[in-house]
mmCIF file of C-alpha atoms in Angstrom:
data_model
loop_
_atom_site.group_PDB
_atom_site.id
_atom_site.type_symbol
_atom_site.label_atom_id
_atom_site.label_comp_id
_atom_site.label_asym_id
_atom_site.label_seq_id
_atom_site.Cartn_x
_atom_site.Cartn_y
_atom_site.Cartn_z
ATOM 1 C CA MET D 1 0.067 0.046 0.036
ATOM 2 C CA LEU D 2 2.910 2.261 0.927
ATOM 3 C CA PHE D 3 4.493 1.877 -2.350
ATOM 4 C CA ASP D 4 1.384 2.259 -4.753
ATOM 5 C CA TYR D 5 2.036 4.541 -7.282
ATOM 6 C CA GLU D 6 -0.799 7.198 -6.167
ATOM 7 C CA VAL D 7 0.169 6.997 -2.740
ATOM 8 C CA LEU D 8 3.886 7.708 -3.523
ATOM 9 C CA ARG D 9 2.876 10.573 -5.506
ATOM 10 C CA LEU D 10 1.199 12.005 -2.539
ATOM 11 C CA ILE D 11 3.964 11.287 -0.172
ATOM 12 C CA TRP D 12 6.443 12.941 -2.407
ATOM 13 C CA TRP D 13 4.135 16.104 -2.580
ATOM 14 C CA ALA D 14 4.059 16.183 1.177
ATOM 15 C CA LEU D 15 7.955 15.775 1.286
ATOM 16 C CA LEU D 16 8.607 18.491 -1.147
ATOM 17 C CA GLY D 17 6.340 20.671 1.002
ATOM 18 C CA ILE D 18 8.293 19.624 4.152
ATOM 19 C CA LEU D 19 11.657 20.243 2.703
ATOM 20 C CA LEU D 20 10.666 23.640 1.480
ATOM 21 C CA ILE D 21 9.134 24.488 5.034
ATOM 22 C CA GLY D 22 12.420 23.136 6.552
ATOM 23 C CA PHE D 23 14.485 25.594 4.388
ATOM 24 C CA ALA D 24 12.159 28.361 5.265
ATOM 25 C CA VAL D 25 12.181 27.817 9.000
ATOM 26 C CA THR D 26 16.017 27.021 9.405
ATOM 27 C CA ASP D 27 17.774 29.275 6.647
ATOM 28 C CA GLY D 28 14.788 31.875 7.059
ATOM 29 C CA PHE D 29 16.172 33.075 10.411
ATOM 30 C CA ASP D 30 19.782 33.277 8.947
ATOM 31 C CA MET D 31 18.524 35.188 5.991
ATOM 32 C CA GLY D 32 16.210 37.436 8.240
ATOM 33 C CA ALA D 33 19.077 38.324 10.689
ATOM 34 C CA ALA D 34 21.373 39.077 7.791
ATOM 35 C CA ALA D 35 18.936 41.446 6.461
ATOM 36 C CA LEU D 36 18.450 43.067 9.799
ATOM 37 C CA MET D 37 21.995 43.253 10.944
ATOM 38 C CA PRO D 38 22.772 46.830 9.246
ATOM 39 C CA PHE D 39 19.818 48.126 11.260
ATOM 40 C CA ILE D 40 19.844 46.370 14.521
ATOM 41 C CA GLY D 41 23.677 46.674 14.849
ATOM 42 C CA LYS D 42 24.697 50.097 15.439
ATOM 43 C CA ARG D 43 28.320 49.417 16.365
ATOM 44 C CA ASP D 44 30.847 47.138 14.702
ATOM 45 C CA GLU D 45 30.812 44.898 17.787
ATOM 46 C CA GLU D 46 27.054 44.370 17.851
ATOM 47 C CA ARG D 47 27.030 43.652 13.989
ATOM 48 C CA ARG D 48 29.517 40.909 14.702
ATOM 49 C CA VAL D 49 27.395 39.463 17.616
ATOM 50 C CA ILE D 50 24.428 39.268 15.112
ATOM 51 C CA ILE D 51 26.870 37.640 12.304
ATOM 52 C CA ASN D 52 28.045 35.247 14.943
ATOM 53 C CA THR D 53 24.486 34.147 16.068
ATOM 54 C CA VAL D 54 24.144 32.616 12.556
ATOM 55 C CA GLY D 55 27.625 31.831 11.663
ATOM 56 C CA PRO D 56 27.957 28.373 13.367
ATOM 57 C CA VAL D 57 24.587 27.113 11.630
ATOM 58 C CA TRP D 58 23.940 28.688 8.470
ATOM 59 C CA GLU D 59 25.775 25.975 6.424
ATOM 60 C CA GLY D 60 23.616 23.258 7.861
ATOM 61 C CA ASN D 61 20.612 25.193 7.452
ATOM 62 C CA GLN D 62 21.177 25.934 3.724
ATOM 63 C CA VAL D 63 21.248 21.948 3.287
ATOM 64 C CA TRP D 64 17.443 21.992 3.193
ATOM 65 C CA PHE D 65 17.778 24.175 0.163
ATOM 66 C CA ILE D 66 19.855 21.515 -1.479
ATOM 67 C CA LEU D 67 17.479 18.832 -0.399
ATOM 68 C CA GLY D 68 14.599 20.574 -2.004
ATOM 69 C CA GLY D 69 16.199 21.136 -5.292
ATOM 70 C CA GLY D 70 17.305 17.354 -5.352
ATOM 71 C CA ALA D 71 13.805 16.408 -4.529
ATOM 72 C CA ILE D 72 12.373 18.509 -7.361
ATOM 73 C CA PHE D 73 14.910 17.199 -9.808
ATOM 74 C CA ALA D 74 14.386 13.452 -8.770
ATOM 75 C CA ALA D 75 10.723 13.365 -7.870
ATOM 76 C CA TRP D 76 9.206 15.959 -10.165
ATOM 77 C CA PRO D 77 11.519 16.310 -13.281
ATOM 78 C CA ALA D 78 8.908 18.162 -15.394
ATOM 79 C CA LEU D 79 8.574 20.900 -12.652
ATOM 80 C CA TYR D 80 12.555 21.036 -12.306
ATOM 81 C CA ALA D 81 12.975 21.329 -16.123
ATOM 82 C CA LEU D 82 10.327 24.151 -16.475
ATOM 83 C CA SER D 83 11.045 26.147 -13.104
ATOM 84 C CA PHE D 84 14.850 25.900 -13.322
ATOM 85 C CA SER D 85 14.909 26.905 -17.052
ATOM 86 C CA GLY D 86 12.021 29.372 -16.877
ATOM 87 C CA PHE D 87 13.072 31.054 -13.845
ATOM 88 C CA TYR D 88 16.738 30.924 -14.852
ATOM 89 C CA LEU D 89 17.661 34.467 -14.437
ATOM 90 C CA ALA D 90 15.954 34.604 -11.198
ATOM 91 C CA MET D 91 17.682 31.702 -9.778
ATOM 92 C CA PHE D 92 20.977 33.179 -10.895
ATOM 93 C CA ILE D 93 20.220 36.337 -8.911
ATOM 94 C CA VAL D 94 19.285 33.941 -5.751
ATOM 95 C CA LEU D 95 22.467 31.897 -6.207
ATOM 96 C CA PHE D 96 24.504 35.096 -6.424
ATOM 97 C CA ALA D 97 22.970 36.654 -3.407
ATOM 98 C CA LEU D 98 23.400 33.077 -1.239
ATOM 99 C CA ILE D 99 27.178 33.038 -2.528
ATOM 100 C CA LEU D 100 27.599 36.647 -1.123
ATOM 101 C CA ARG D 101 26.836 35.391 2.324
ATOM 102 C CA PRO D 102 29.777 32.942 3.182
ATOM 103 C CA VAL D 103 32.055 35.356 1.229
ATOM 104 C CA ALA D 104 30.855 38.297 3.305
ATOM 105 C CA PHE D 105 31.512 36.234 6.610
ATOM 106 C CA LYS D 106 35.017 35.065 5.517
ATOM 107 C CA TYR D 107 36.012 38.336 4.382
ATOM 108 C CA ARG D 108 34.377 41.110 6.518
ATOM 109 C CA SER D 109 36.918 40.931 9.549
ATOM 110 C CA LYS D 110 40.062 40.581 7.344
ATOM 111 C CA ARG D 111 40.470 44.367 7.484
ATOM 112 C CA ASP D 112 39.728 46.865 10.269
ATOM 113 C CA GLY D 113 38.606 49.484 7.904
ATOM 114 C CA ALA D 114 34.991 51.103 8.638
ATOM 115 C CA LYS D 115 34.037 51.242 4.908
ATOM 116 C CA TRP D 116 35.458 47.849 4.235
ATOM 117 C CA ARG D 117 33.248 46.215 6.919
ATOM 118 C CA ARG D 118 30.353 48.599 5.979
ATOM 119 C CA ASN D 119 30.328 47.227 2.225
ATOM 120 C CA TRP D 120 30.384 43.601 3.533
ATOM 121 C CA ASP D 121 27.647 44.445 5.757
ATOM 122 C CA TRP D 122 25.458 45.503 2.925
ATOM 123 C CA ALA D 123 26.525 42.338 1.057
ATOM 124 C CA LEU D 124 25.030 40.404 3.891
ATOM 125 C CA PHE D 125 22.048 42.487 3.862
ATOM 126 C CA ILE D 126 21.544 41.539 -0.025
ATOM 127 C CA SER D 127 22.193 38.001 0.965
ATOM 128 C CA GLY D 128 19.598 38.009 3.473
ATOM 129 C CA ALA D 129 16.813 40.045 1.698
ATOM 130 C CA VAL D 130 16.863 39.144 -1.893
ATOM 131 C CA PRO D 131 16.429 35.401 -1.677
ATOM 132 C CA PRO D 132 13.147 35.663 0.302
ATOM 133 C CA VAL D 133 11.597 38.210 -2.258
ATOM 134 C CA ILE D 134 12.421 36.155 -5.088
ATOM 135 C CA PHE D 135 11.305 32.990 -3.449
ATOM 136 C CA GLY D 136 7.894 34.809 -2.737
ATOM 137 C CA VAL D 137 7.593 36.041 -6.224
ATOM 138 C CA ALA D 138 8.099 32.469 -7.462
ATOM 139 C CA VAL D 139 5.384 31.250 -5.295
ATOM 140 C CA GLY D 140 3.085 33.942 -6.569
ATOM 141 C CA ASN D 141 3.841 33.133 -10.183
ATOM 142 C CA ALA D 142 2.946 29.538 -9.360
ATOM 143 C CA MET D 143 -0.423 30.439 -8.234
ATOM 144 C CA VAL D 144 -1.068 32.945 -11.035
ATOM 145 C CA GLY D 145 0.322 30.434 -13.533
ATOM 146 C CA VAL D 146 3.241 30.406 -15.924
ATOM 147 C CA PRO D 147 3.286 30.761 -19.624
ATOM 148 C CA PHE D 148 4.453 27.543 -20.916
ATOM 149 C CA TYR D 149 3.018 24.605 -23.035
ATOM 150 C CA TYR D 150 4.222 21.210 -24.168
ATOM 151 C CA THR D 151 4.571 20.250 -27.767
ATOM 152 C CA ASP D 152 3.473 17.007 -29.378
ATOM 153 C CA GLU D 153 6.817 15.352 -28.428
ATOM 154 C CA LEU D 154 6.287 16.592 -24.746
ATOM 155 C CA ARG D 155 8.987 19.112 -25.124
ATOM 156 C CA PRO D 156 8.333 21.986 -22.547
ATOM 157 C CA MET D 157 8.232 25.344 -24.200
ATOM 158 C CA TYR D 158 8.470 28.544 -21.860
ATOM 159 C CA GLU D 159 7.604 31.806 -23.233
ATOM 160 C CA GLY D 160 7.842 34.161 -20.376
ATOM 161 C CA THR D 161 10.546 36.709 -19.476
ATOM 162 C CA LEU D 162 12.098 37.759 -16.130
ATOM 163 C CA PHE D 163 10.150 41.090 -16.063
ATOM 164 C CA GLY D 164 6.932 38.997 -16.835
ATOM 165 C CA LEU D 165 7.414 37.532 -13.545
ATOM 166 C CA LEU D 166 7.091 40.697 -11.765
ATOM 167 C CA ASN D 167 3.172 40.631 -11.840
ATOM 168 C CA PRO D 168 1.224 42.307 -8.919
ATOM 169 C CA ALA D 169 0.256 39.109 -7.370
ATOM 170 C CA ALA D 170 3.807 37.643 -7.377
ATOM 171 C CA LEU D 171 5.119 41.035 -6.176
ATOM 172 C CA PHE D 172 2.393 40.684 -3.334
ATOM 173 C CA CYS D 173 3.691 37.366 -2.292
ATOM 174 C CA GLY D 174 7.223 38.720 -2.299
ATOM 175 C CA ILE D 175 6.378 41.312 0.367
ATOM 176 C CA VAL D 176 4.611 38.621 2.479
ATOM 177 C CA SER D 177 7.856 36.547 2.259
ATOM 178 C CA ILE D 178 10.081 39.277 3.203
ATOM 179 C CA ALA D 179 7.846 40.287 5.971
ATOM 180 C CA MET D 180 7.534 36.810 7.516
ATOM 181 C CA ILE D 181 11.322 36.251 7.209
ATOM 182 C CA LEU D 182 12.393 39.408 8.975
ATOM 183 C CA MET D 183 9.931 38.463 11.746
ATOM 184 C CA HIS D 184 11.677 35.031 11.982
ATOM 185 C CA GLY D 185 15.174 36.633 11.825
ATOM 186 C CA ALA D 186 14.184 39.148 14.685
ATOM 187 C CA ALA D 187 12.903 36.145 16.785
ATOM 188 C CA TRP D 188 16.186 34.488 16.359
ATOM 189 C CA ILE D 189 18.293 37.479 17.112
ATOM 190 C CA VAL D 190 16.100 38.003 20.392
ATOM 191 C CA LEU D 191 16.905 34.437 21.400
ATOM 192 C CA LYS D 192 20.640 34.517 20.722
ATOM 193 C CA THR D 193 21.466 38.036 21.857
ATOM 194 C CA GLU D 194 20.758 40.202 24.921
ATOM 195 C CA GLY D 195 20.647 43.860 25.821
ATOM 196 C CA GLU D 196 19.985 46.832 23.366
ATOM 197 C CA ILE D 197 20.405 44.306 20.448
ATOM 198 C CA ALA D 198 17.651 42.094 21.656
ATOM 199 C CA ALA D 199 15.466 44.998 22.290
ATOM 200 C CA ARG D 200 16.046 46.469 18.902
ATOM 201 C CA ALA D 201 15.196 43.311 17.334
ATOM 202 C CA ARG D 202 12.009 42.813 19.495
ATOM 203 C CA ARG D 203 10.763 46.030 18.339
ATOM 204 C CA ILE D 204 11.325 45.486 14.701
ATOM 205 C CA GLY D 205 10.209 41.684 15.240
ATOM 206 C CA PHE D 206 6.612 42.988 16.594
ATOM 207 C CA TYR D 207 6.150 45.181 13.553
ATOM 208 C CA ALA D 208 7.240 42.578 11.057
ATOM 209 C CA ALA D 209 4.675 40.096 12.727
ATOM 210 C CA LEU D 210 2.065 42.632 12.630
ATOM 211 C CA ALA D 211 2.590 43.238 8.775
ATOM 212 C CA SER D 212 2.895 39.373 8.249
ATOM 213 C CA VAL D 213 -0.544 39.063 9.833
ATOM 214 C CA VAL D 214 -2.154 41.831 7.851
ATOM 215 C CA LEU D 215 -0.739 40.726 4.552
ATOM 216 C CA PHE D 216 -1.592 37.028 5.188
ATOM 217 C CA ALA D 217 -5.144 38.165 5.726
ATOM 218 C CA LEU D 218 -5.170 40.308 2.630
ATOM 219 C CA GLY D 219 -3.950 37.431 0.804
ATOM 220 C CA GLY D 220 -6.759 35.372 1.970
ATOM 221 C CA ALA D 221 -9.342 38.037 1.138
ATOM 222 C CA ILE D 222 -7.941 38.458 -2.488
ATOM 223 C CA LEU D 223 -8.613 34.834 -2.827
ATOM 224 C CA SER D 224 -12.087 34.990 -1.253
ATOM 225 C CA PHE D 225 -13.385 37.832 -3.391
ATOM 226 C CA GLY D 226 -12.156 35.982 -6.540
ATOM 227 C CA TRP D 227 -9.762 38.873 -7.317
ATOM 228 C CA LEU D 228 -7.162 36.112 -8.323
ATOM 229 C CA GLY D 229 -8.252 33.518 -10.729
ATOM 230 C CA GLY D 230 -7.474 29.967 -9.827
ATOM 231 C CA TYR D 231 -7.419 26.617 -11.488
ATOM 232 C CA VAL D 232 -9.869 23.647 -11.476
ATOM 233 C CA LEU D 233 -9.527 20.232 -12.992
ATOM 234 C CA THR D 234 -12.569 19.390 -15.170
ATOM 235 C CA SER D 235 -11.702 15.897 -16.217
ATOM 236 C CA THR D 236 -11.218 12.488 -14.110
ATOM 237 C CA ALA D 237 -7.849 12.378 -12.761
ATOM 238 C CA ASP D 238 -5.903 8.866 -12.984
ATOM 239 C CA TRP D 239 -3.773 9.007 -9.883
ATOM 240 C CA ALA D 240 -2.079 5.818 -10.636
ATOM 241 C CA GLY D 241 -1.550 6.398 -14.363
ATOM 242 C CA PRO D 242 1.566 7.348 -16.235
ATOM 243 C CA SER D 243 3.030 10.742 -15.892
ATOM 244 C CA TYR D 244 1.271 12.444 -18.909
ATOM 245 C CA PRO D 245 0.391 16.026 -18.647
ATOM 246 C CA LEU D 246 -1.707 16.242 -21.725
ATOM 247 C CA ALA D 247 -4.233 13.989 -20.800
ATOM 248 C CA LYS D 248 -6.536 16.281 -18.796
ATOM 249 C CA SER D 249 -8.804 19.220 -18.617
ATOM 250 C CA VAL D 250 -8.264 22.304 -16.759
ATOM 251 C CA GLU D 251 -10.331 25.521 -16.598
ATOM 252 C CA VAL D 252 -9.529 28.807 -15.023
ATOM 253 C CA ALA D 253 -12.284 30.134 -12.564
ATOM 254 C CA ARG D 254 -12.698 32.932 -10.024
ATOM 255 C CA GLY D 255 -12.567 31.445 -6.443
ATOM 256 C CA ALA D 256 -11.172 28.223 -7.664
ATOM 257 C CA TRP D 257 -8.387 28.287 -5.176
ATOM 258 C CA LEU D 258 -10.998 28.051 -2.408
ATOM 259 C CA ALA D 259 -12.345 24.882 -3.797
ATOM 260 C CA ASN D 260 -10.192 22.490 -1.363
ATOM 261 C CA TYR D 261 -11.507 24.398 1.620
ATOM 262 C CA MET D 262 -15.109 24.143 0.547
ATOM 263 C CA ASN D 263 -14.604 20.458 -0.086
ATOM 264 C CA VAL D 264 -12.909 19.586 2.959
ATOM 265 C CA PRO D 265 -13.624 22.363 5.661
ATOM 266 C CA LEU D 266 -11.131 20.987 8.058
ATOM 267 C CA LEU D 267 -8.240 22.072 5.855
ATOM 268 C CA ALA D 268 -8.905 25.548 7.279
ATOM 269 C CA ILE D 269 -6.702 24.540 10.261
ATOM 270 C CA VAL D 270 -3.732 25.109 8.173
ATOM 271 C CA PRO D 271 -3.997 28.885 7.529
ATOM 272 C CA ALA D 272 -5.411 29.125 10.966
ATOM 273 C CA LEU D 273 -2.280 27.968 12.420
ATOM 274 C CA GLY D 274 -0.457 30.300 10.379
ATOM 275 C CA PHE D 275 -2.546 33.050 11.882
ATOM 276 C CA ILE D 276 -1.840 31.671 15.387
ATOM 277 C CA GLY D 277 1.869 31.542 14.806
ATOM 278 C CA LEU D 278 2.274 34.969 13.568
ATOM 279 C CA ALA D 279 -0.177 36.402 16.346
ATOM 280 C CA GLY D 280 1.881 34.346 18.839
ATOM 281 C CA ALA D 281 5.192 35.749 17.911
ATOM 282 C CA ALA D 282 3.621 39.478 17.774
ATOM 283 C CA VAL D 283 2.707 38.712 21.485
ATOM 284 C CA GLY D 284 6.170 37.263 22.427
ATOM 285 C CA PHE D 285 7.941 40.308 20.711
ATOM 286 C CA LYS D 286 5.616 42.850 22.541
ATOM 287 C CA THR D 287 5.636 41.135 26.008
ATOM 288 C CA GLY D 288 8.916 40.066 25.995
ATOM 289 C CA GLY D 289 7.848 36.538 26.904
ATOM 290 C CA VAL D 290 9.681 33.210 26.750
ATOM 291 C CA GLU D 291 12.431 33.809 23.801
ATOM 292 C CA ARG D 292 12.077 30.112 22.494
ATOM 293 C CA LEU D 293 8.319 30.200 22.404
ATOM 294 C CA THR D 294 8.662 33.481 20.076
ATOM 295 C CA LEU D 295 10.820 31.654 17.973
ATOM 296 C CA LEU D 296 8.729 28.582 17.821
ATOM 297 C CA ALA D 297 5.584 30.765 17.137
ATOM 298 C CA SER D 298 7.333 32.578 14.342
ATOM 299 C CA GLY D 299 8.688 29.335 12.870
ATOM 300 C CA THR D 300 4.917 28.156 12.986
ATOM 301 C CA GLY D 301 3.723 30.928 11.294
ATOM 302 C CA VAL D 302 6.231 30.547 8.425
ATOM 303 C CA ALA D 303 5.651 26.919 8.222
ATOM 304 C CA PHE D 304 1.966 27.127 7.886
ATOM 305 C CA ILE D 305 2.113 29.926 5.661
ATOM 306 C CA ILE D 306 4.078 27.809 3.109
ATOM 307 C CA ALA D 307 1.584 24.888 3.943
ATOM 308 C CA THR D 308 -1.200 27.059 3.003
ATOM 309 C CA VAL D 309 0.029 27.619 -0.620
ATOM 310 C CA GLY D 310 0.347 23.790 -0.968
ATOM 311 C CA VAL D 311 -3.119 23.012 0.175
ATOM 312 C CA THR D 312 -4.837 25.786 -1.551
ATOM 313 C CA MET D 313 -3.025 24.759 -5.071
ATOM 314 C CA PHE D 314 -3.490 20.878 -4.536
ATOM 315 C CA PRO D 315 -3.348 18.946 -6.915
ATOM 316 C CA PHE D 316 -1.698 21.683 -8.928
ATOM 317 C CA ILE D 317 1.979 22.175 -8.911
ATOM 318 C CA LEU D 318 2.702 24.561 -11.699
ATOM 319 C CA PRO D 319 -0.388 25.751 -13.857
ATOM 320 C CA SER D 320 0.027 27.048 -17.297
ATOM 321 C CA THR D 321 -1.528 30.532 -18.517
ATOM 322 C CA ILE D 322 -1.044 29.684 -22.070
ATOM 323 C CA MET D 323 -2.615 25.930 -22.152
ATOM 324 C CA PRO D 324 -4.268 25.426 -18.770
ATOM 325 C CA ASP D 325 -4.617 21.728 -19.899
ATOM 326 C CA HIS D 326 -0.895 21.408 -19.788
ATOM 327 C CA SER D 327 -0.593 22.486 -16.241
ATOM 328 C CA LEU D 328 1.791 20.288 -13.944
ATOM 329 C CA MET D 329 -0.232 18.162 -11.370
ATOM 330 C CA VAL D 330 0.623 15.781 -8.590
ATOM 331 C CA PHE D 331 -0.506 12.841 -10.442
ATOM 332 C CA ASP D 332 0.837 13.620 -14.020
ATOM 333 C CA ALA D 333 4.299 15.257 -13.371
ATOM 334 C CA SER D 334 6.222 12.930 -11.245
ATOM 335 C CA SER D 335 9.117 10.290 -11.769
ATOM 336 C CA SER D 336 8.302 6.635 -12.183
ATOM 337 C CA ARG D 337 7.075 4.462 -9.499
ATOM 338 C CA ASN D 338 10.340 2.721 -8.975
ATOM 339 C CA THR D 339 12.246 6.064 -8.803
ATOM 340 C CA LEU D 340 9.693 7.517 -6.150
ATOM 341 C CA ARG D 341 9.978 4.202 -4.156
ATOM 342 C CA ASN D 342 13.790 3.998 -4.000
ATOM 343 C CA MET D 343 13.866 7.618 -3.253
ATOM 344 C CA LEU D 344 11.513 7.012 -0.268
ATOM 345 C CA ILE D 345 13.611 4.512 1.182
ATOM 346 C CA SER D 346 16.635 6.693 1.064
ATOM 347 C CA VAL D 347 14.614 9.497 2.808
ATOM 348 C CA ILE D 348 13.536 6.894 5.472
ATOM 349 C CA ILE D 349 17.183 6.297 6.200
ATOM 350 C CA PHE D 350 18.848 9.580 5.917
ATOM 351 C CA LEU D 351 16.461 12.163 6.845
ATOM 352 C CA PRO D 352 16.448 11.077 10.610
ATOM 353 C CA LEU D 353 20.299 11.312 10.398
ATOM 354 C CA ILE D 354 19.930 14.831 9.178
ATOM 355 C CA LEU D 355 17.436 15.744 11.790
ATOM 356 C CA GLY D 356 19.515 14.328 14.404
ATOM 357 C CA TYR D 357 22.573 16.018 13.323
ATOM 358 C CA THR D 358 20.729 19.428 13.013
ATOM 359 C CA ALA D 359 19.335 19.020 16.548
ATOM 360 C CA TRP D 360 22.734 18.205 17.831
ATOM 361 C CA VAL D 361 24.364 21.364 16.340
ATOM 362 C CA PHE D 362 21.683 23.525 17.778
ATOM 363 C CA HIS D 363 22.014 21.898 21.275
ATOM 364 C CA VAL D 364 26.099 22.441 21.082
ATOM 365 C CA MET D 365 25.474 25.948 19.940
ATOM 366 C CA ARG D 366 22.937 27.089 22.424
ATOM 367 C CA GLY D 367 23.165 30.005 24.459
ATOM 368 C CA LYS D 368 23.637 33.817 24.076
ATOM 369 C CA VAL D 369 26.161 35.459 21.790
ATOM 370 C CA THR D 370 27.965 38.261 23.509
ATOM 371 C CA GLU D 371 30.480 40.910 23.090
ATOM 372 C CA ASP D 372 32.745 39.634 25.575
ATOM 373 C CA GLY D 373 32.460 36.010 24.154
ATOM 374 C CA ILE D 374 33.450 37.089 20.777
ATOM 375 C CA ALA D 375 36.536 39.327 21.970
ATOM 376 C CA LYS D 376 37.633 35.882 23.715
ATOM 377 C CA SER D 377 37.349 33.739 20.735
ATOM 378 C CA SER D 378 39.816 33.319 18.089
ATOM 379 C CA HIS D 379 37.318 31.690 15.675
ATOM 380 C CA ALA D 380 34.673 34.350 15.842
ATOM 381 C CA TYR D 381 33.652 36.082 12.597
#
């Protein structure tokens, strides 16, 4: 039963979401902290404190990004081919920004000049702010649809441009993404620092959490009032059939993205948990409550905002604006049954190891980062 083709497709759809959530929750606070660092750190010593809160863990956190890309490549090759080619320039910008982070970490303290360090501080800002915006824009385009179609030989043809991705809905999703990542980064800084640094992070985090609540609610209103059209399957789906994206009928309809919630009202718990997480983070920032609970609430908000997108779009993965019938869906865009089965066995073996290693690293690196501690450490950034 576990290795039935339709079950494997559902499992890998869920695993892809888990990997993306893992990346957003772990590397998200790294990026948020880097984006906030020039504004929260007023002195060089304070900025070094913020850098050293993420310095020991960012490489491990970025593993989730690699895993997500690998999962798309192996489990959803059609999605990989279209997204990584159609969004090529956008992905190149993301990779450039991510490459800036380790370079800035290594080179910032090589010289004592204020201008030198300030320039690397802004490089860190770019490395933290740009990827969340672009990832949010990518999610927005997935919901709006992407201009592609398949030829009779099943060759994917993408007809979009980089600037075509910057539509209003996608830019809105980019704003939602950066707001929640800034909130999450602030929660991490509060947990790992003390004094004025933590106080400034708490103030910024509160407003970022409020902005996330408002923007998330506005996104729900946009869908509820039908201001953003969705996609609906109008033919019978063969969940156990071969991956052939041309054997179905799809229509664009107002309010279609709410169909899953209408059919299964219990799914409303997913966006509800997103709101609860965001609200809990805002309360934690405002009251100065338990710092770990604030970070947990922030991470919950981030996780369930992403999960809401997946639940809303299911079973669609990447709709087509040119030929809706050619849209990629869970049941017609996956790898073969044997590939999904063998990969699942690998995940069952190795994912617990990754989780255990990650937990061990955070346990070892627990505690506050202070200016005195950095001054005494020869390994600090």
